[in-house]
Coordinates of N, CA and C in Angstrom, one line a residue:
R1 N 0.5 -0.9 0.4 CA -0.5 0.1 0.5 C 0.5 1.0 0.4
T2 N 2.4 1.3 0.4 CA 3.0 2.6 0.1 C 3.8 2.2 -2.0
I3 N 3.7 3.6 -2.3 CA 4.4 4.2 -3.9 C 5.5 4.4 -3.3
S4 N 7.0 3.7 -3.4 CA 8.7 4.0 -3.3 C 8.7 5.1 -4.3
A5 N 10.1 5.6 -4.1 CA 10.8 7.0 -5.4 C 11.5 6.7 -5.4
W6 N 12.8 6.7 -6.3 CA 14.4 6.8 -5.4 C 14.6 7.7 -6.8
E7 N 16.5 8.0 -6.2 CA 16.4 9.5 -6.8 C 17.5 8.2 -8.7
F8 N 17.5 8.4 -9.3 CA 17.3 8.0 -10.5 C 19.5 8.5 -11.0
D9 N 20.2 8.2 -11.4 CA 21.0 8.6 -11.9 C 21.8 8.0 -13.5
P10 N 20.3 8.7 -14.1 CA 20.8 8.1 -15.5 C 22.2 8.3 -16.4
A11 N 23.1 8.5 -16.5 CA 24.9 8.0 -16.9 C 25.2 6.7 -16.5
T12 N 25.0 6.2 -15.0 CA 25.5 5.3 -14.0 C 24.3 4.1 -14.6
G13 N 22.7 4.2 -14.5 CA 21.7 3.8 -14.2 C 21.1 3.0 -13.0
D14 N 21.8 3.7 -11.3 CA 21.7 3.5 -10.7 C 21.0 4.4 -10.3
I15 N 20.1 3.5 -9.5 CA 19.1 4.4 -8.4 C 19.9 4.6 -6.2
S16 N 19.3 5.0 -6.2 CA 19.7 5.3 -5.1 C 18.4 5.7 -3.7
N17 N 18.5 6.3 -2.2 CA 18.3 6.7 -1.5 C 16.5 6.9 -1.4
E18 N 15.7 5.6 -1.9 CA 14.6 5.2 -1.3 C 13.6 5.9 -0.2
R19 N 12.8 6.7 -0.6 CA 11.5 7.3 -0.6 C 10.3 6.9 -0.1
V20 N 9.3 6.9 0.6 CA 7.8 6.9 0.4 C 7.6 7.9 -0.7
F21 N 7.1 7.6 -1.9 CA 6.0 8.3 -2.5 C 4.2 9.1 -2.2
A22 N 4.3 7.5 -2.0 CA 2.4 7.8 -1.6 C 1.8 6.7 -0.3
R23 N 1.4 6.7 0.8 CA 1.2 6.0 0.7 C -0.5 5.7 1.3
F24 N -1.3 4.0 0.9 CA -2.6 4.5 1.5 C -3.5 3.1 2.1
V25 N -4.6 3.9 3.7 CA -4.4 2.2 4.9 C -5.8 2.0 3.8
G26 N -6.3 2.6 3.1 CA -7.8 1.3 3.2 C -7.7 -0.5 2.5
E27 N -8.5 -1.1 2.6 CA -8.3 -2.0 2.2 C -8.5 -2.2 0.7
S28 N -9.2 -1.7 -0.1 CA -9.0 -1.6 -1.0 C -8.0 -1.2 -2.1
D29 N -7.2 0.3 -1.1 CA -6.1 0.0 -1.6 C -5.2 -0.3 -2.1
R30 N -4.4 -0.7 -2.9 CA -3.5 -1.8 -3.3 C -2.5 -1.2 -4.5
P31 N -2.2 -0.1 -4.8 CA -1.2 0.8 -6.1 C -0.7 -1.0 -7.1
D32 N -0.7 -0.9 -8.2 CA -0.6 -1.5 -9.0 C 0.7 -1.1 -10.0
G33 N 0.2 -0.8 -11.3 CA 1.1 -0.2 -12.5 C 0.5 1.2 -12.8
G34 N 1.6 1.7 -13.2 CA 1.3 3.4 -14.0 C 2.3 4.5 -14.6
A35 N 1.4 5.6 -14.4 CA 2.2 6.6 -15.3 C 2.8 7.4 -15.2
V36 N 3.0 8.1 -16.1 CA 2.8 9.9 -15.1 C 3.0 10.5 -16.4
D37 N 2.1 11.7 -16.3 CA 1.6 12.4 -16.4 C 3.0 14.3 -17.2
R38 N 2.5 14.7 -17.4 CA 3.3 16.3 -18.1 C 3.3 16.8 -17.0
E39 N 2.8 16.6 -15.5 CA 2.6 17.4 -14.9 C 3.6 16.9 -13.9
G40 N 4.3 16.5 -14.5 CA 4.9 15.2 -13.2 C 3.7 14.5 -12.7
C41 N 2.8 14.2 -13.3 CA 1.9 13.1 -11.6 C 1.8 12.4 -11.9
Y42 N 1.8 11.1 -10.7 CA 1.6 9.6 -11.3 C 0.5 9.2 -11.2
W43 N -0.4 8.2 -12.2 CA -1.5 7.7 -12.2 C -1.1 6.0 -11.3
S44 N -2.2 5.7 -11.0 CA -1.9 4.1 -10.7 C -3.0 3.5 -10.5
A45 N -2.9 2.6 -11.0 CA -4.1 1.1 -11.0 C -4.5 0.5 -9.8
F46 N -5.5 1.1 -9.4 CA -6.1 0.5 -7.8 C -6.3 -0.9 -7.4
Y47 N -5.9 -2.3 -7.4 CA -6.4 -3.7 -7.5 C -6.7 -3.9 -6.4
R48 N -7.9 -4.7 -6.7 CA -9.4 -4.1 -5.9 C -9.7 -3.4 -5.9
G49 N -9.8 -2.0 -6.1 CA -9.5 -0.6 -5.9 C -11.0 0.2 -6.7
G50 N -10.8 -0.9 -8.0 CA -11.6 -0.7 -8.9 C -12.0 1.0 -9.6
R51 N -10.4 1.3 -9.3 CA -10.1 3.0 -9.7 C -9.1 2.7 -10.4
V52 N -8.6 4.3 -10.9 CA -7.3 4.3 -10.9 C -6.9 6.5 -10.5
V53 N -6.0 6.2 -9.8 CA -5.5 7.5 -9.2 C -5.2 8.5 -9.2
R54 N -5.1 9.7 -9.3 CA -3.6 10.1 -10.1 C -2.9 11.1 -8.5
I55 N -1.7 11.2 -8.1 CA -1.3 11.7 -7.2 C -0.2 12.8 -7.9
S56 N 0.1 14.3 -7.3 CA 1.1 15.1 -7.1 C 1.8 14.0 -6.5
P57 N 3.0 15.0 -8.0 CA 4.4 14.9 -7.8 C 5.2 14.7 -6.1
R58 N 4.6 15.9 -5.2 CA 4.1 15.6 -4.7 C 3.7 14.6 -3.4
G59 N 3.0 13.6 -3.8 CA 2.5 12.3 -2.7 C 1.3 13.0 -2.3
E60 N 0.5 13.8 -2.9 CA -1.4 14.4 -3.3 C -2.6 14.0 -3.7
L61 N -3.5 11.9 -3.5 CA -4.0 12.5 -4.2 C -4.5 13.3 -4.9
L62 N -4.7 13.5 -6.5 CA -5.8 15.3 -7.1 C -7.4 14.4 -7.0
A63 N -6.9 12.5 -7.3 CA -8.3 13.0 -8.4 C -8.0 10.9 -8.6
E64 N -9.7 10.7 -8.4 CA -10.1 9.2 -8.3 C -10.8 9.4 -10.3
F65 N -10.9 7.7 -10.4 CA -11.6 7.5 -11.5 C -12.4 6.1 -11.4
S66 N -13.4 6.5 -11.4 CA -14.1 4.6 -10.9 C -14.2 4.1 -12.5
L67 N -14.2 2.5 -12.2 CA -14.3 1.5 -13.4 C -15.5 0.6 -13.1
P68 N -15.5 -0.1 -14.3 CA -16.9 -1.3 -13.7 C -16.5 -2.3 -13.9
A69 N -14.2 -2.3 -13.4 CA -14.0 -3.6 -13.0 C -13.4 -3.1 -11.8
M70 N -13.5 -5.1 -10.9 CA -12.8 -4.0 -9.5 C -10.7 -4.6 -9.7
C71 N -10.8 -5.0 -10.7 CA -9.3 -5.3 -10.8 C -8.2 -5.0 -11.6
P72 N -8.6 -2.9 -11.7 CA -7.6 -2.5 -12.8 C -6.1 -2.8 -12.5
T73 N -4.7 -2.7 -14.1 CA -3.2 -3.7 -13.7 C -2.6 -2.7 -13.2
M74 N -3.2 -2.1 -14.5 CA -2.3 -1.4 -15.1 C -2.4 -0.4 -15.9
C75 N -2.5 1.2 -15.8 CA -3.4 3.0 -17.0 C -1.7 3.1 -17.8
A76 N -2.1 3.0 -18.9 CA -0.3 3.8 -20.5 C -2.2 4.6 -21.1
F77 N -1.0 6.7 -21.7 CA -1.0 7.8 -21.5 C -1.8 7.0 -23.3
G78 N -1.8 6.9 -24.1 CA -1.4 6.6 -26.0 C -2.7 8.3 -26.5
G79 N -2.7 7.5 -28.2 CA -3.7 8.9 -28.6 C -2.1 9.8 -29.6
P80 N -2.5 10.3 -30.2 CA -1.8 10.7 -31.4 C -1.7 12.0 -29.8
D81 N -2.6 12.7 -28.9 CA -1.9 14.0 -28.2 C -1.7 13.2 -26.9
L82 N -1.4 12.3 -27.1 CA -0.7 11.6 -25.8 C -2.4 12.1 -24.4
K83 N -3.8 12.1 -24.5 CA -4.4 12.9 -23.5 C -6.0 11.3 -23.3
T84 N -5.3 10.1 -23.9 CA -6.0 9.2 -24.2 C -5.2 8.4 -22.7
V85 N -6.3 8.1 -21.2 CA -5.7 7.6 -20.6 C -5.9 5.9 -20.5
Y86 N -5.5 4.6 -21.2 CA -5.4 2.9 -20.7 C -5.3 2.5 -19.9
V87 N -6.3 1.2 -19.8 CA -6.0 0.6 -18.6 C -6.7 -0.4 -18.4
T88 N -5.8 -1.5 -18.8 CA -5.4 -3.0 -18.6 C -6.8 -3.7 -16.7
T89 N -7.6 -4.2 -16.7 CA -8.1 -5.3 -15.8 C -7.7 -6.8 -16.0
A90 N -7.9 -7.4 -14.9 CA -7.8 -8.7 -14.0 C -8.9 -8.9 -14.8
R91 N -9.2 -10.3 -14.8 CA -10.8 -10.9 -14.7 C -9.9 -12.8 -13.7
Q92 N -9.2 -13.3 -13.9 CA -8.7 -14.4 -13.3 C -8.3 -14.7 -12.1
R93 N -9.3 -15.9 -10.6 CA -9.6 -15.8 -10.0 C -10.0 -14.5 -9.5
R94 N -10.9 -14.0 -9.8 CA -12.1 -13.2 -9.4 C -13.9 -14.7 -9.0
E95 N -14.0 -13.5 -8.1 CA -15.2 -14.8 -7.1 C -16.8 -14.8 -9.1
A96 N -17.5 -15.3 -8.8 CA -18.3 -15.6 -10.0 C -19.3 -14.4 -9.8
D97 N -19.7 -14.5 -7.9 CA -21.4 -12.5 -8.2 C -19.9 -11.8 -8.1
E98 N -19.0 -11.9 -7.7 CA -18.3 -10.4 -8.7 C -18.2 -9.8 -10.2
L99 N -18.0 -11.8 -10.7 CA -17.8 -11.1 -12.3 C -19.5 -11.1 -13.3
A100 N -20.2 -11.2 -12.0 CA -21.8 -10.6 -13.2 C -22.0 -9.2 -12.4
R101 N -21.6 -9.1 -11.1 CA -22.1 -7.2 -11.2 C -20.8 -7.5 -11.9
L102 N -19.6 -6.6 -12.6 CA -19.0 -6.5 -12.6 C -17.9 -7.5 -14.3
P103 N -19.8 -7.5 -15.2 CA -18.4 -8.2 -16.7 C -17.8 -7.9 -17.7
Q104 N -17.1 -6.7 -16.8 CA -16.4 -6.2 -18.3 C -15.3 -6.2 -16.9
S105 N -15.1 -6.6 -16.0 CA -13.1 -7.0 -16.1 C -12.4 -7.9 -16.9
G106 N -11.6 -7.6 -17.2 CA -11.1 -8.3 -17.7 C -10.7 -7.5 -19.5
G107 N -11.3 -6.6 -19.8 CA -11.5 -5.5 -19.9 C -10.1 -5.1 -21.0
I108 N -10.1 -3.9 -21.5 CA -9.5 -2.6 -21.3 C -10.3 -1.2 -21.5
F109 N -10.1 -0.2 -20.7 CA -10.4 1.5 -21.1 C -9.9 2.5 -22.0
A110 N -10.7 3.0 -22.1 CA -10.0 4.3 -22.1 C -11.1 6.2 -21.6
M111 N -10.1 6.5 -21.4 CA -11.0 7.4 -21.2 C -9.5 8.9 -20.9
R112 N -10.4 10.3 -22.0 CA -9.2 11.1 -22.5 C -9.8 12.0 -21.1
V113 N -8.8 12.1 -21.0 CA -8.2 13.8 -19.8 C -7.8 14.3 -20.5
D114 N -7.7 15.8 -19.3 CA -6.8 16.7 -19.4 C -5.7 17.2 -20.2
V115 N -4.5 16.6 -19.2 CA -3.4 16.7 -19.3 C -2.4 15.3 -19.9
P116 N -1.6 15.6 -20.6 CA -1.2 14.1 -21.6 C 0.5 14.5 -20.9
G117 N 0.3 12.7 -21.1 CA 1.4 11.5 -20.1 C 2.6 12.2 -20.9
T118 N 3.3 11.0 -20.2 CA 4.7 10.8 -21.6 C 5.1 10.2 -22.5
P119 N 5.8 10.5 -23.4 CA 5.9 9.3 -24.0 C 6.7 8.1 -23.3
E120 N 6.4 7.0 -23.4 CA 7.0 6.0 -23.1 C 8.6 5.6 -24.7
P121 N 9.8 5.0 -23.1 CA 10.5 4.7 -24.3 C 10.0 3.4 -25.9
K122 N 10.6 3.3 -26.8 CA 9.8 2.2 -27.6 C 10.3 0.6 -27.3
F123 N 10.0 -0.2 -27.0 CA 10.8 -1.4 -26.5 C 12.0 -1.7 -27.8
A124 N 12.8 -2.1 -27.1 CA 14.2 -2.3 -28.8 C 14.2 -4.0 -28.6
G125 N 13.4 -4.7 -27.1 CA 13.7 -6.0 -27.8 C 12.7 -6.5 -29.1

């Protein structure tokens, strides 16, 4: 329930000085995959929380976006202007009653946002 941050040296690839970036205490507050927008805010999928959150560079919760699936796993920015957040969700090992309530579990969702994301490097492999 903690998101950590480190200092990063791009010349050497070394990380150091781990610190707590954001901490969440609710039972459904389980940060999973995330992405960063152009304002330096961190977007995190909350597995078992049914939402994506936007966190300021100071670790403050700025916004929450509910999803029609309980287990979002990752968010990423896309589209020509990087103002679409795509969110993947899990379906595996979910209870039948949960899947009946949330039949879109396992889907990919998209939402438009005001602040564009930062481009991710292309996979070289």
